Structure formats: C-alpha cells, structure tokens
Tab-separated table of C-alpha atoms in Angstrom:
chain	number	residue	atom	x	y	z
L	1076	UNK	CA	146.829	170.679	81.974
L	1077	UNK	CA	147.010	173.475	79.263
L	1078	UNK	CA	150.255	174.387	81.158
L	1079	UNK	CA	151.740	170.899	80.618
L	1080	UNK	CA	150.706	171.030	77.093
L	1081	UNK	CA	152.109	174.374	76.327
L	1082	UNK	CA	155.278	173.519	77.766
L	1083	UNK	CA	155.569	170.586	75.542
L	1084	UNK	CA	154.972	172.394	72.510
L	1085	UNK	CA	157.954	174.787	73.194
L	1086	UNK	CA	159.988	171.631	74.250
L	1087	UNK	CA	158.968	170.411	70.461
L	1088	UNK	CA	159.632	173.659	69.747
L	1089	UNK	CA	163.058	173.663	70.541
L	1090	UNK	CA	163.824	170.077	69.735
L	1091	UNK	CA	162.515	170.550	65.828
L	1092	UNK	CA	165.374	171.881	64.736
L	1093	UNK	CA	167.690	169.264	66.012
L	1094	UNK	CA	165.270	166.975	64.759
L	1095	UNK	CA	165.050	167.945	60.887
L	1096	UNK	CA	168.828	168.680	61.080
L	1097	UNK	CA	169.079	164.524	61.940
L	1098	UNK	CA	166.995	163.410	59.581
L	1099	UNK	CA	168.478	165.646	56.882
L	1100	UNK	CA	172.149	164.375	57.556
L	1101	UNK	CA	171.824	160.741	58.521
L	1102	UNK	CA	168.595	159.230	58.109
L	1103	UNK	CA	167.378	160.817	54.646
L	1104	UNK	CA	171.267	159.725	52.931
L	1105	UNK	CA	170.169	156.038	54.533
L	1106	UNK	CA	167.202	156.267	52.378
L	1107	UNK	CA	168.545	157.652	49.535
L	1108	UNK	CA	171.585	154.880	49.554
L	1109	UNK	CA	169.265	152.436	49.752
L	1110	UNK	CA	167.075	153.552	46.675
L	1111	UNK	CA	169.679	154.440	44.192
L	1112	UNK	CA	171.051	150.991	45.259
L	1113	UNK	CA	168.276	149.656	43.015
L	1114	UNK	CA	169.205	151.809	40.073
L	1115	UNK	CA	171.527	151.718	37.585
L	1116	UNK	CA	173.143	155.047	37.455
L	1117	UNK	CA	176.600	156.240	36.005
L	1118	UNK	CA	175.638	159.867	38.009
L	1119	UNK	CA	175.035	161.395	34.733
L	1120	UNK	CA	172.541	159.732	32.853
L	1121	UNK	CA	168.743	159.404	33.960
L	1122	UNK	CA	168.872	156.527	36.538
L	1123	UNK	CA	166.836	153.257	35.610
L	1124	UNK	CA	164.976	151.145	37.899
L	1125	UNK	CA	166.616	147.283	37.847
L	1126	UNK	CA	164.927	146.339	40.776
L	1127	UNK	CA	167.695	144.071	43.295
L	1128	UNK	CA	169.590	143.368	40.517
L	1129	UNK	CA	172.991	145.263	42.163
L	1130	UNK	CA	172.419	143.094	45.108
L	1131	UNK	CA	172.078	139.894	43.416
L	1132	UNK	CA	176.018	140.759	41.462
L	1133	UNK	CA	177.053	141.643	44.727
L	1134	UNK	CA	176.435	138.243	46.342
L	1135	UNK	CA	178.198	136.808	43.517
L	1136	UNK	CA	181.122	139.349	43.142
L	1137	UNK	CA	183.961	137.585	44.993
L	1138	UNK	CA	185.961	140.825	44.827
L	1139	UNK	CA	183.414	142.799	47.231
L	1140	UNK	CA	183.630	139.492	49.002
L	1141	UNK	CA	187.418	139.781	49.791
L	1142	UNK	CA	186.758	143.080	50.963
L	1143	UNK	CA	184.164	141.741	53.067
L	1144	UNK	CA	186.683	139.008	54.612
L	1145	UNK	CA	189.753	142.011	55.497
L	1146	UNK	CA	187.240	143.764	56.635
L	1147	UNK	CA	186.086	141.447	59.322
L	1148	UNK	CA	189.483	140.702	59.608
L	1149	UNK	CA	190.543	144.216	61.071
L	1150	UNK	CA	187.463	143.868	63.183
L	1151	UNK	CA	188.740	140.770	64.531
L	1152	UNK	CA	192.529	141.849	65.667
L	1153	UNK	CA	190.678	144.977	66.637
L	1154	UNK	CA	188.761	143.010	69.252
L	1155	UNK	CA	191.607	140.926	70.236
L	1156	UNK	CA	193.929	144.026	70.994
L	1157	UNK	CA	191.140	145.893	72.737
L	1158	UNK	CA	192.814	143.281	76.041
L	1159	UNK	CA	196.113	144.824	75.686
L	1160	UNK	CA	194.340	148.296	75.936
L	1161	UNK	CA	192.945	147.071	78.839
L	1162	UNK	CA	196.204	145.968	80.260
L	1163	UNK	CA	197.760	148.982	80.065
L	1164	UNK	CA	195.085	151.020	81.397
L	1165	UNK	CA	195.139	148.843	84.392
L	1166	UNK	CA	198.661	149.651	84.653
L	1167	UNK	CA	197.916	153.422	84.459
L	1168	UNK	CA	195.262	153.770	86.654
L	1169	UNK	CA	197.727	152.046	89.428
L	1170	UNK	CA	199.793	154.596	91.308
L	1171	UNK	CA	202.807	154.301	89.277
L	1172	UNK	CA	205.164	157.479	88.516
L	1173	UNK	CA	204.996	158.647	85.192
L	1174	UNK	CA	201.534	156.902	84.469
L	1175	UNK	CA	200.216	161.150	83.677
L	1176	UNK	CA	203.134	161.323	80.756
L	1177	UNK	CA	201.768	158.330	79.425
L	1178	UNK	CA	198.667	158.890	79.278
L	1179	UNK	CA	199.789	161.971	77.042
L	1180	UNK	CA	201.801	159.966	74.890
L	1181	UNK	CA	199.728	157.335	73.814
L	1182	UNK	CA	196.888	159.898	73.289
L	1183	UNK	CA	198.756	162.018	70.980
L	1184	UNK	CA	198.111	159.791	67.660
L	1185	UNK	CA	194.405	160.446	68.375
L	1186	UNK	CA	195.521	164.585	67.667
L	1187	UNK	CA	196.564	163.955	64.436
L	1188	UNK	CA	194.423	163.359	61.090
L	1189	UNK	CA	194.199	159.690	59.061
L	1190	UNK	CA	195.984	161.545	55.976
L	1191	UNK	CA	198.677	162.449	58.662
L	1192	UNK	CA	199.528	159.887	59.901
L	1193	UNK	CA	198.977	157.414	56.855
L	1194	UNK	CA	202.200	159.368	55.313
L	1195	UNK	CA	203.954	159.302	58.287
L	1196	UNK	CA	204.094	155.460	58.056
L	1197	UNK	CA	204.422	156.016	54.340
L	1198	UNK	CA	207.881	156.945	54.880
L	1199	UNK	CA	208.146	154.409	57.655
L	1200	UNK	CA	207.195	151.477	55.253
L	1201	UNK	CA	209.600	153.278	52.625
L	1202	UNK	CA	211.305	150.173	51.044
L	1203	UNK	CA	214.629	151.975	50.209
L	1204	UNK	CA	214.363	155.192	52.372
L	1205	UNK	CA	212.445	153.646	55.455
L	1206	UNK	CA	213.262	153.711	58.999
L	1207	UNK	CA	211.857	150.113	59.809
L	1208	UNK	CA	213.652	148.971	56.533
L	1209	UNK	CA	216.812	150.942	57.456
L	1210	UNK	CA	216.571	149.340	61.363
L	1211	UNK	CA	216.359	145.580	59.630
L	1212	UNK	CA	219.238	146.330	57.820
L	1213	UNK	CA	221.366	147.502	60.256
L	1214	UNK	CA	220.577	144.127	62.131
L	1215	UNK	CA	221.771	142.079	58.983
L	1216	UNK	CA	218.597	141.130	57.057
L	1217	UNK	CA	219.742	140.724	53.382
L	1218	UNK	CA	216.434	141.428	51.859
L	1219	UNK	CA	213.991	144.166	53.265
L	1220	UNK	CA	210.387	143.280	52.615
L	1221	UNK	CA	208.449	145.612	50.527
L	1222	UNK	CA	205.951	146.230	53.373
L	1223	UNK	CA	202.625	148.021	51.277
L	1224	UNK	CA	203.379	145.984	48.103
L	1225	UNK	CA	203.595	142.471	49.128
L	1226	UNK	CA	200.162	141.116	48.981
L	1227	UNK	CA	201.166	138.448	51.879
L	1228	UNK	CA	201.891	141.344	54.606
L	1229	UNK	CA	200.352	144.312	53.307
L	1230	UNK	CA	197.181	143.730	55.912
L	1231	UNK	CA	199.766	143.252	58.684
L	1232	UNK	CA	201.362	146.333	57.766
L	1233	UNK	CA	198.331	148.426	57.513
L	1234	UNK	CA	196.744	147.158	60.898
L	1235	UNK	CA	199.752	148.413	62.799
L	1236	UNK	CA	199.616	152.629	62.100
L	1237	UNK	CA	195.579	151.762	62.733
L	1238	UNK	CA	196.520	149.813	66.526
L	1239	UNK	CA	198.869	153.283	67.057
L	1240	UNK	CA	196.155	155.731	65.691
L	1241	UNK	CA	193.197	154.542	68.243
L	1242	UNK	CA	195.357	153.035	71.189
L	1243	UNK	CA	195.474	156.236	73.113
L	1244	UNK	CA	191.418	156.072	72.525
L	1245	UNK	CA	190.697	152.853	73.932
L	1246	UNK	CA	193.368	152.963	76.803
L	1247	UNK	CA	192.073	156.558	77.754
L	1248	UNK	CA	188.446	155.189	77.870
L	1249	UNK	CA	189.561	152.399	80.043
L	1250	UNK	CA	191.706	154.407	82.300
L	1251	UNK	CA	188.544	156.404	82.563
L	1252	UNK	CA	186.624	153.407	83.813
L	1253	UNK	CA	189.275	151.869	86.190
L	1254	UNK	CA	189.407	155.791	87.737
L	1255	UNK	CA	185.681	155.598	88.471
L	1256	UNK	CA	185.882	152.168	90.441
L	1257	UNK	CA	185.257	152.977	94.175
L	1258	UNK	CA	188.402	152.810	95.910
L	1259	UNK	CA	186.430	151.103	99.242
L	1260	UNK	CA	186.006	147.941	97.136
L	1261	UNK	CA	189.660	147.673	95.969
L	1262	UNK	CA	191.084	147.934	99.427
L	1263	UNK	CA	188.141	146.053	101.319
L	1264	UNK	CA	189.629	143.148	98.429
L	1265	UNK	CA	193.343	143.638	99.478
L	1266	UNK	CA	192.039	143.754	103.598
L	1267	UNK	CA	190.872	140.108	102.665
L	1268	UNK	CA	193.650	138.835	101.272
L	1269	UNK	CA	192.959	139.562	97.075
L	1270	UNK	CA	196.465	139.503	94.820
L	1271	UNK	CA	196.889	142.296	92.651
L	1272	UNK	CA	195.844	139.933	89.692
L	1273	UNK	CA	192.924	138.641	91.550
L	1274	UNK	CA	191.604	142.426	91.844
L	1275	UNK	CA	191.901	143.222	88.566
L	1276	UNK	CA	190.375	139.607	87.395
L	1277	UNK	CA	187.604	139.489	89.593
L	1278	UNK	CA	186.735	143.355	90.582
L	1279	UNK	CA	187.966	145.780	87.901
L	1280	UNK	CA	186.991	144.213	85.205
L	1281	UNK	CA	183.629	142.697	85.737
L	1282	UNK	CA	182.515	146.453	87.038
L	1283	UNK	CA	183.612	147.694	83.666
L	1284	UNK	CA	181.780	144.955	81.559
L	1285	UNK	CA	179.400	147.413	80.260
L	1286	UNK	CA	182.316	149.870	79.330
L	1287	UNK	CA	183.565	146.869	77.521
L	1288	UNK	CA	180.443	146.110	75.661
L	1289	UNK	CA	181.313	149.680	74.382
L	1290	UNK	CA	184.207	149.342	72.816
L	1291	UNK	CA	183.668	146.202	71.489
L	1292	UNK	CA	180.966	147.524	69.047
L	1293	UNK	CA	183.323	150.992	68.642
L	1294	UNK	CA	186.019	148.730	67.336
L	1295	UNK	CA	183.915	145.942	65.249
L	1296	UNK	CA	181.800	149.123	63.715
L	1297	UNK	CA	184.848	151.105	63.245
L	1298	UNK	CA	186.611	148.682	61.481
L	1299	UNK	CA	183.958	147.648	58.987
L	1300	UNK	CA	183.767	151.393	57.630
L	1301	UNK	CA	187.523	152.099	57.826
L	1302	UNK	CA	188.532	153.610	54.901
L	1303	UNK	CA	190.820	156.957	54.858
L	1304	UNK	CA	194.170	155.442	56.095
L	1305	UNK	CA	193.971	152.633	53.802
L	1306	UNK	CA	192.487	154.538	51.135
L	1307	UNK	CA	196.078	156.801	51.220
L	1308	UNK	CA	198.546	154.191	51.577
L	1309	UNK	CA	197.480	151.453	49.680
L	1310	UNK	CA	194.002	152.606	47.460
L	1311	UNK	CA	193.531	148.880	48.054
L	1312	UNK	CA	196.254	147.072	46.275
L	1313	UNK	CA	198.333	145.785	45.488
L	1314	UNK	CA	195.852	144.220	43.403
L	1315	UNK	CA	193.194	144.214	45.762
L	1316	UNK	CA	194.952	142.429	48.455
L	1317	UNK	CA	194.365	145.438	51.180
L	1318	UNK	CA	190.817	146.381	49.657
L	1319	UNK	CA	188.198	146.771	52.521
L	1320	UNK	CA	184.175	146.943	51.697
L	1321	UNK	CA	184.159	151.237	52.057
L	1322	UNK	CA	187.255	151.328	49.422
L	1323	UNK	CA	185.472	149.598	47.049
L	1324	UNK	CA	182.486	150.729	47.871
L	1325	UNK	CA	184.671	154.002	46.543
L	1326	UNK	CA	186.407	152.349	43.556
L	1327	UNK	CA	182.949	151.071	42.087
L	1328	UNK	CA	181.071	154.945	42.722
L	1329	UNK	CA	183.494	157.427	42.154
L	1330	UNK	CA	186.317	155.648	39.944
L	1331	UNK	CA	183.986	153.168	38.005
L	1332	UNK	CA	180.780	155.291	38.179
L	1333	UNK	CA	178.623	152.664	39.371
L	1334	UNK	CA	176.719	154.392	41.617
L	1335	UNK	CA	174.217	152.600	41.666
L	1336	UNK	CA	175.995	149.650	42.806
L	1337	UNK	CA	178.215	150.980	44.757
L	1338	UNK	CA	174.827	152.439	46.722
L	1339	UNK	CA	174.042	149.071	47.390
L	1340	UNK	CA	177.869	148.188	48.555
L	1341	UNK	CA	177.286	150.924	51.058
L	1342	UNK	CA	173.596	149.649	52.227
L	1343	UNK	CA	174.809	146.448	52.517
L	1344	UNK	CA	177.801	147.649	54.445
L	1345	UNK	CA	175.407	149.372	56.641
L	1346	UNK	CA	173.327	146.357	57.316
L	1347	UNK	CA	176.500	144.528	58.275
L	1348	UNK	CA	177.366	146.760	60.868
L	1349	UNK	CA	173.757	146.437	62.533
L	1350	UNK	CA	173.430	143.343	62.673
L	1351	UNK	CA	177.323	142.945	64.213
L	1352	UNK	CA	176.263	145.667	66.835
L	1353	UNK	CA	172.694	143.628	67.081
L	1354	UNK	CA	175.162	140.403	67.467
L	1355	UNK	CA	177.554	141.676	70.155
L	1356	UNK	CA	174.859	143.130	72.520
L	1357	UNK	CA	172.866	139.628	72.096
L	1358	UNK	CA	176.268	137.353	72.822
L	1359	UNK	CA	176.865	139.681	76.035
L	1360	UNK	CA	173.594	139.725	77.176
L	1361	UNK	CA	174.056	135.798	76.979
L	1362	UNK	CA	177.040	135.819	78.919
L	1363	UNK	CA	175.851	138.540	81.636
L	1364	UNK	CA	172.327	136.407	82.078
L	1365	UNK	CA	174.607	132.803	82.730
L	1366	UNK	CA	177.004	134.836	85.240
L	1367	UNK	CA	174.789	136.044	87.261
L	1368	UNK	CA	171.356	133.537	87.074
C-alpha cells in the first residue's frame, strides 16, 4: 500500500508541471477574460467594476451581431464542404494511380502560414493586376468585380483561400480513416454483390461516423475563432461587411481600447463555441441512438 502511494506521488510528481503549465496558459487567461469583461478598462487607466454592463451593449450592438451571423456563416459552408472532403478522400484511398501525388498536393496549403497565403490571394483578387481578374477578361467579361471590396461577394471571396488552406487537412484525416477500414469487410461487401457506391454509403462511412463527429466540431470551432486570414485581407471591411466576432473582438481591444468589452466579446465568443461543440455531440448522439435502437 505505501508502495502504491509512493508511486502516485512521483506520478503527481511528474504530472505537476504539465499541470501548472495548463492552467497558466489556458485556463487562468479564461478567467482573466472573463473578469476584465466586467470592467471598464482603456488598458491604461485603473479598471472600474460596471458589473455586466459590457454584456448587456453587446446584446444590443448589432455590429458584434453581424459578426456573429458571418461567423456562423463560415461555420456553415465549412460543414457543408467537409462532404466534398470526404469525396475525395474516398477517391484517394481507392487504388487509383497518382492518388500518393495528390495527397501531396492538396496538403501543401496546410505548409504554409495564414499571412502567406492571405497575400497570395491578395494578388489573386488584385482588381487590375489579378490573375482571376486577368482570366475573366481574357474570356470577355467587360467589368471585373472588385472581389475584397464589394460588400455583396467579399464573404464568398474570403471563404475560398480558407476551403484551399484546410482541404488538404480534412481530406488527409479522412484518407486516414478510409485506410484504417478492414479490407475483409470491403471485399466480403463486393463477394455479395455491394456497388462501389453502396460500399462507400453503407460501410465506409458509417465506420467513420465518429471521425466525422471530429471534424464537424474542428470546422464549426475553427470557424467561429477565425481571424488571421481575414484579419490581412480585408481587416473586416469594407465597412464591416467581412467582420467576424475575433476581428472585432480585435477592433474594439486593441484599435478602440475597449478592453474591457472586447474581454467580454471574447468570453462570449468562447461560450459560443461550447455550447456549438455541446450542440453537435448532443444532435449525433441523437442520430447514432435512432440508427441503431
């Protein structure tokens, strides 16, 4: 019994470290956001206590609640697309020539940085200079849209470098997860008499649901904080029309020093993303418990 107990204490031993390094680096800033987001504080002056008064103007700022709605809306088309990762992957993880060269290509946006490749499409999106605007040209189009200054497209825009940025990610994870299927069950399905789409429909998939679950909440979470690609090709604008809740959770700290309430942008957009991840493992676990009761 001492033996056992003196084990544990090195175990705590070791894992201390870890332990204080965790608190001191995620959950002590989640405290900290939380409390200055009941202060009002230019990050200068003493702070002073006003109680929830930075989360009742943010309930009532329709500005933070456009940010709020692209937000969701990334998340959305983020979700949607993660199906057309999917479909590729399935295509890869068949024995097709070339599927090991494009595997390497579509991972290669994942190498580079946000600031990268935001001016890459910079230059892309160029409205006198561009390549796309250069390409529509060539084909006869008149007038060349002015792709990051139009409020109308400037989302569409934006959401396309993000889909080439993280494809490589989500179709590498799927590949991944199609790989790891037992080959026994795929060709005891095509002994019976399965079509290739009945396989993937009614095998592949449903042995991957929990991979899915995955990358659901990676892409729903991922795209309620996004922030540094948008931050360096739009800041936002034009006129707010590209502003998500973590750039103006920026504009409001840094550029209007509000810190106080932009402390309680950034707790709220932290409760946001809990309860979406709370959501999405609730509505799954709803759907696994009907399939299979």
């Amino acid at each position: 019994m001492e033996k056992v107990m003196s084990n544990k204490g090195i175990i705590a031993l070791y894992v201390l470290p870890s332990l204080l390094l965790i608190i001191a680096i995620i959950y002590l800033p989640i405290v900290l956001t939380g409390y200055y987001g009941l202060m009002q504080w230019d990050g200068i002056s003493p702070m002073t206590f006003i109680g929830l008064e930075n989360y009742s103007t943010l309930l009532h700022d329709e500005k933070f609640w456009s940010s709020v709605y692209h937000s969701f809306l990334f998340a959305v088309l983020s979700t949607v697309f993660l199906s057309v990762y999917m479909a590729v992957a399935l295509v890869l993880s068949g024995n097709i020539r070339g599927a090991n060269l494009f595997r390497k290509i579509y991972l290669l946006p994942m190498l580079l940085s946000s600031v990268a490749i935001a001016q890459l499409w910079l230059k892309i999106y160029h409205p006198t200079t561009g390549i796309l605007n250069d390409f529509l040209t060539s084909l006869g189009v008149k007038e060349t849209p002015e792709w990051l200054a139009d409020p109308s497209i400037v989302l569409g825009a934006l959401f396309v470098p993000i889909l080439w940025q993280y494809a490589g990610f989500y179709i590498l994870i799927y590949y991944a997860a199609f790989k790891n299927i037992p080959a026994s069950l795929i060709e005891a399905a095509r002994i019976d008499g399965a079509s290739p789409i009945q396989i993937a429909l009614r095998i592949k998939i449903p042995l991957i649901s929990e991979v899915i679950k995955v990358t659901i909440v990676l892409a729903v979470v991922g795209s309620l904080k996004y922030f540094d690609l948008i931050y360096v090709m739009t800041d936002g604008g034009p006129n707010g029309a590209s502003e998500v809740m973590a750039s103006y959770m920026y504009h409001k700290a840094f550029r209007g020093f509000e810190f106080g309430y932009g402390s309680a942008i950034g707790f709220f957009l932290l409760l946001i993303c809990l309860v979406a991840t709370w959501g999405i493992r609730k509505l799954t676990e709803t759907k696994d418990s009907i399939q299979y009761s």
